[in-house]
Amino acid sequence: FSPAIPPGTVSKWTDYDPSLLPNSIRVLSRTLFVGGANGTEAELRQILSRFGQVQTCIVNRDKRHAFVKMVSREDAVAAKAGMEGLKDPDMLSKARQVKWGVGYGPRECCDYNTGISVIPIDALTQADIKWMHSAPYGGCGEDKKLEPGLVVEEPDIEIGHGVSSKAISRRVNQFDNPGKRGGPRGGRGGFDGGSRFRQPEPRNHSPRPNVNTQNTLGVPPPVPGFGFQFDLGNGRPTYG
């Protein structure tokens, strides 16, 4: 399967969309939920690596699902499309279904059909903002300002170093439909998960292939808090 990708070797992609809601940013997920995951981590990595570079893979063998984060949004789109067209029965027995997952930002801001979140900047925690600038993969990097209209790929989150808005957001279950007007049942405050945070695809933006995907059924369970961790001995990030 694909080897670990050293941080700093993948260029950060960003864009700007003035049509976004006031004081909001768009985040393109790199996280895939794999249902019917009966394979090991190595097996799932090998299967998904056919379509792009795998950054992290977390498998829950008891619940038979996994969360796979690809190195880029482009790789995530390619992997999702590739898995949807997969015909190999052996591979399908190990990874039956692939949907979008959320690795950053409040869950109720995400359209699970496209894996795209539109997030009010004031909904981000201080840790979220830090990771937007410091994450090895995704985000805007240290030199770019976090401002309304910014479009980025999902940043990694640093486990154990601050509270993320994803961790404190409302759980979205498989019976909710974030793409429906009015949003999921039981929404709180400004986050209704529905039309208020859904946005059309960016207009007049720099090329980024395949930010749309075909609709999927249902909504995966919340993504576990995986991202990057720092080894206290040498300060280098590890992934898990």
XYZ file of C-alpha atoms in Angstrom:
240
model
C 0.000 0.000 0.000
C 0.974 3.637 -0.293
C 3.761 4.768 2.079
C 3.398 7.616 4.550
C 3.544 11.016 2.883
C 6.043 13.366 4.575
C 4.457 16.649 5.743
C 5.349 19.646 3.636
C 5.669 17.648 0.409
C 2.050 18.242 -0.620
C 1.186 21.785 -1.673
C -1.823 23.394 -0.002
C -4.717 24.243 -2.279
C -6.892 27.259 -1.468
C -9.434 29.320 -3.337
C -11.757 32.253 -2.741
C -15.518 32.407 -3.368
C -17.203 35.791 -2.769
C -20.655 34.182 -3.126
C -20.373 32.395 0.220
C -22.611 33.441 3.093
C -21.266 36.393 5.117
C -18.372 35.534 7.430
C -18.251 31.914 6.200
C -15.668 29.584 4.689
C -16.026 26.411 2.628
C -14.177 23.242 3.638
C -13.830 20.286 1.247
C -13.669 16.992 3.136
C -10.823 14.555 2.609
C -12.408 11.973 4.932
C -14.249 8.884 3.675
C -16.526 6.625 5.720
C -16.235 2.971 4.723
C -19.238 0.820 5.615
C -19.112 -2.957 5.696
C -15.384 -2.752 6.444
C -14.321 -6.332 7.061
C -10.703 -5.852 6.078
C -7.678 -4.984 8.178
C -6.094 -1.534 8.105
C -3.439 -2.794 5.678
C -6.079 -4.318 3.399
C -8.200 -1.168 3.353
C -5.158 0.978 2.688
C -4.222 -1.266 -0.213
C -7.725 -1.081 -1.702
C -8.102 2.710 -1.388
C -4.535 3.306 -2.562
C -5.603 2.126 -6.014
C -7.257 5.527 -6.440
C -5.028 7.955 -4.513
C -2.702 8.445 -1.568
C -4.031 7.380 1.830
C -3.013 9.535 4.783
C -4.713 7.769 7.709
C -6.959 4.753 8.181
C -8.888 3.894 11.357
C -10.769 0.601 11.411
C -13.474 -0.411 13.900
C -13.678 -4.163 13.394
C -16.503 -4.576 15.944
C -18.783 -2.119 14.140
C -17.411 -3.053 10.729
C -16.694 0.439 9.550
C -13.626 2.575 8.966
C -12.608 6.170 8.391
C -10.012 6.812 5.724
C -8.451 10.211 5.147
C -6.868 10.819 1.773
C -3.952 13.198 1.269
C -5.965 15.566 -0.922
C -9.563 16.302 -1.858
C -8.761 15.215 -5.396
C -7.620 11.815 -4.108
C -10.721 11.537 -1.891
C -13.063 12.239 -4.821
C -11.201 9.732 -6.988
C -11.287 7.091 -4.247
C -15.007 7.536 -3.624
C -15.829 7.346 -7.326
C -13.501 4.398 -7.801
C -15.044 2.456 -4.931
C -18.553 3.137 -6.237
C -17.556 1.552 -9.535
C -15.673 -1.351 -7.973
C -16.761 -4.806 -9.174
C -14.144 -7.041 -7.528
C -16.093 -9.258 -5.066
C -13.058 -9.861 -2.857
C -12.449 -6.124 -2.386
C -16.159 -5.421 -1.900
C -16.242 -8.024 0.874
C -13.647 -5.931 2.723
C -15.011 -2.451 1.895
C -18.637 -2.584 0.827
C -19.713 1.082 0.738
C -17.966 4.455 0.769
C -19.572 7.766 1.819
C -18.331 11.185 2.809
C -17.312 11.779 6.407
C -16.549 14.961 8.329
C -13.110 15.486 9.820
C -13.258 19.227 10.567
C -15.885 21.737 11.646
C -19.403 21.291 13.076
C -21.113 18.226 11.642
C -24.355 20.100 11.089
C -22.615 22.457 8.640
C -21.811 19.605 6.262
C -23.701 18.437 3.207
C -23.030 14.699 3.434
C -24.003 14.192 -0.206
C -21.033 16.231 -1.402
C -18.661 16.211 1.569
C -18.636 20.020 1.564
C -19.074 22.162 4.687
C -19.944 25.853 4.784
C -18.843 27.046 8.219
C -19.352 30.437 9.898
C -15.937 31.606 11.082
C -17.336 32.460 14.513
C -18.364 28.780 14.921
C -14.702 27.721 14.871
C -12.870 27.201 18.145
C -9.420 28.614 18.836
C -8.021 25.143 18.227
C -9.821 24.955 14.860
C -8.269 28.256 13.826
C -4.811 27.133 14.934
C -5.074 23.910 12.944
C -6.277 25.803 9.882
C -2.853 27.467 9.815
C -0.601 24.718 11.214
C -2.015 21.438 9.869
C 0.499 19.426 7.822
C -2.237 18.668 5.286
C -5.191 20.844 4.291
C -6.067 24.259 5.695
C -4.691 27.561 4.480
C -1.161 27.493 5.872
C 0.655 30.003 8.042
C 0.838 32.815 5.498
C -2.795 33.032 4.385
C -5.417 34.892 6.406
C -8.557 33.090 7.575
C -11.217 35.323 6.056
C -14.773 35.143 4.673
C -14.975 33.473 1.270
C -11.941 31.250 1.814
C -12.188 27.747 0.315
C -9.817 25.079 1.653
C -9.326 21.366 1.891
C -10.077 19.771 5.272
C -7.221 20.511 7.708
C -5.879 17.838 10.025
C -6.753 18.243 13.685
C -4.207 17.736 16.449
C -5.457 15.208 18.990
C -5.266 16.291 22.608
C -4.328 19.898 21.875
C -7.541 21.885 22.126
C -11.272 21.393 21.640
C -12.539 21.198 18.074
C -15.936 22.429 16.917
C -16.513 18.944 15.487
C -16.162 17.439 18.956
C -18.788 19.745 20.479
C -21.192 19.826 17.537
C -24.522 18.025 17.446
C -24.427 14.347 16.502
C -25.951 13.776 13.064
C -27.521 10.345 12.652
C -28.287 8.286 9.579
C -31.969 9.257 9.544
C -31.252 12.972 9.249
C -30.995 14.627 5.851
C -28.745 17.710 5.982
C -29.556 18.499 2.364
C -33.274 18.968 3.081
C -34.804 22.386 3.755
C -35.146 22.906 7.487
C -32.238 20.564 8.150
C -31.990 17.658 10.571
C -34.516 17.239 13.325
C -33.633 18.740 16.659
C -31.154 21.319 15.340
C -29.863 23.987 17.710
C -29.518 27.702 17.332
C -28.072 28.822 14.021
C -26.853 25.396 12.935
C -29.799 23.706 11.297
C -27.645 21.733 8.855
C -30.008 22.608 6.025
C -30.461 25.343 3.487
C -28.904 28.064 5.610
C -25.470 26.507 5.251
C -25.815 24.892 1.851
C -24.132 26.810 -0.922
C -23.835 26.402 -4.674
C -20.517 25.229 -6.010
C -17.853 27.955 -6.254
C -18.082 30.186 -9.293
C -15.073 31.529 -11.183
C -12.590 29.736 -8.991
C -9.203 28.264 -9.758
C -9.284 24.731 -11.190
C -9.942 21.948 -8.725
C -11.256 18.725 -10.244
C -14.376 16.950 -9.107
C -15.529 18.819 -6.015
C -18.976 17.308 -6.648
C -19.819 13.631 -6.338
C -22.873 11.499 -6.875
C -25.425 11.430 -4.077
C -24.993 8.774 -1.409
C -27.527 7.116 0.846
C -27.735 7.990 4.519
C -25.237 9.766 6.742
C -22.222 8.023 8.279
C -21.639 8.097 12.032
C -19.404 10.853 13.430
C -15.742 10.669 12.465
C -13.520 9.757 15.428
C -11.130 12.444 16.594
C -8.235 11.422 14.413
C -5.732 13.810 12.943
C -2.123 14.414 13.775
C -0.311 14.048 17.072
C 3.066 15.322 18.132
C 5.743 13.016 19.458
C 6.972 14.757 22.622
C 10.459 13.451 21.975
C 11.149 15.022 18.610
C 8.172 17.276 17.903
C 7.369 15.586 14.610
C 3.762 14.834 13.768
C 2.539 11.262 13.604
C -0.746 10.112 12.198
C -3.397 7.847 13.543
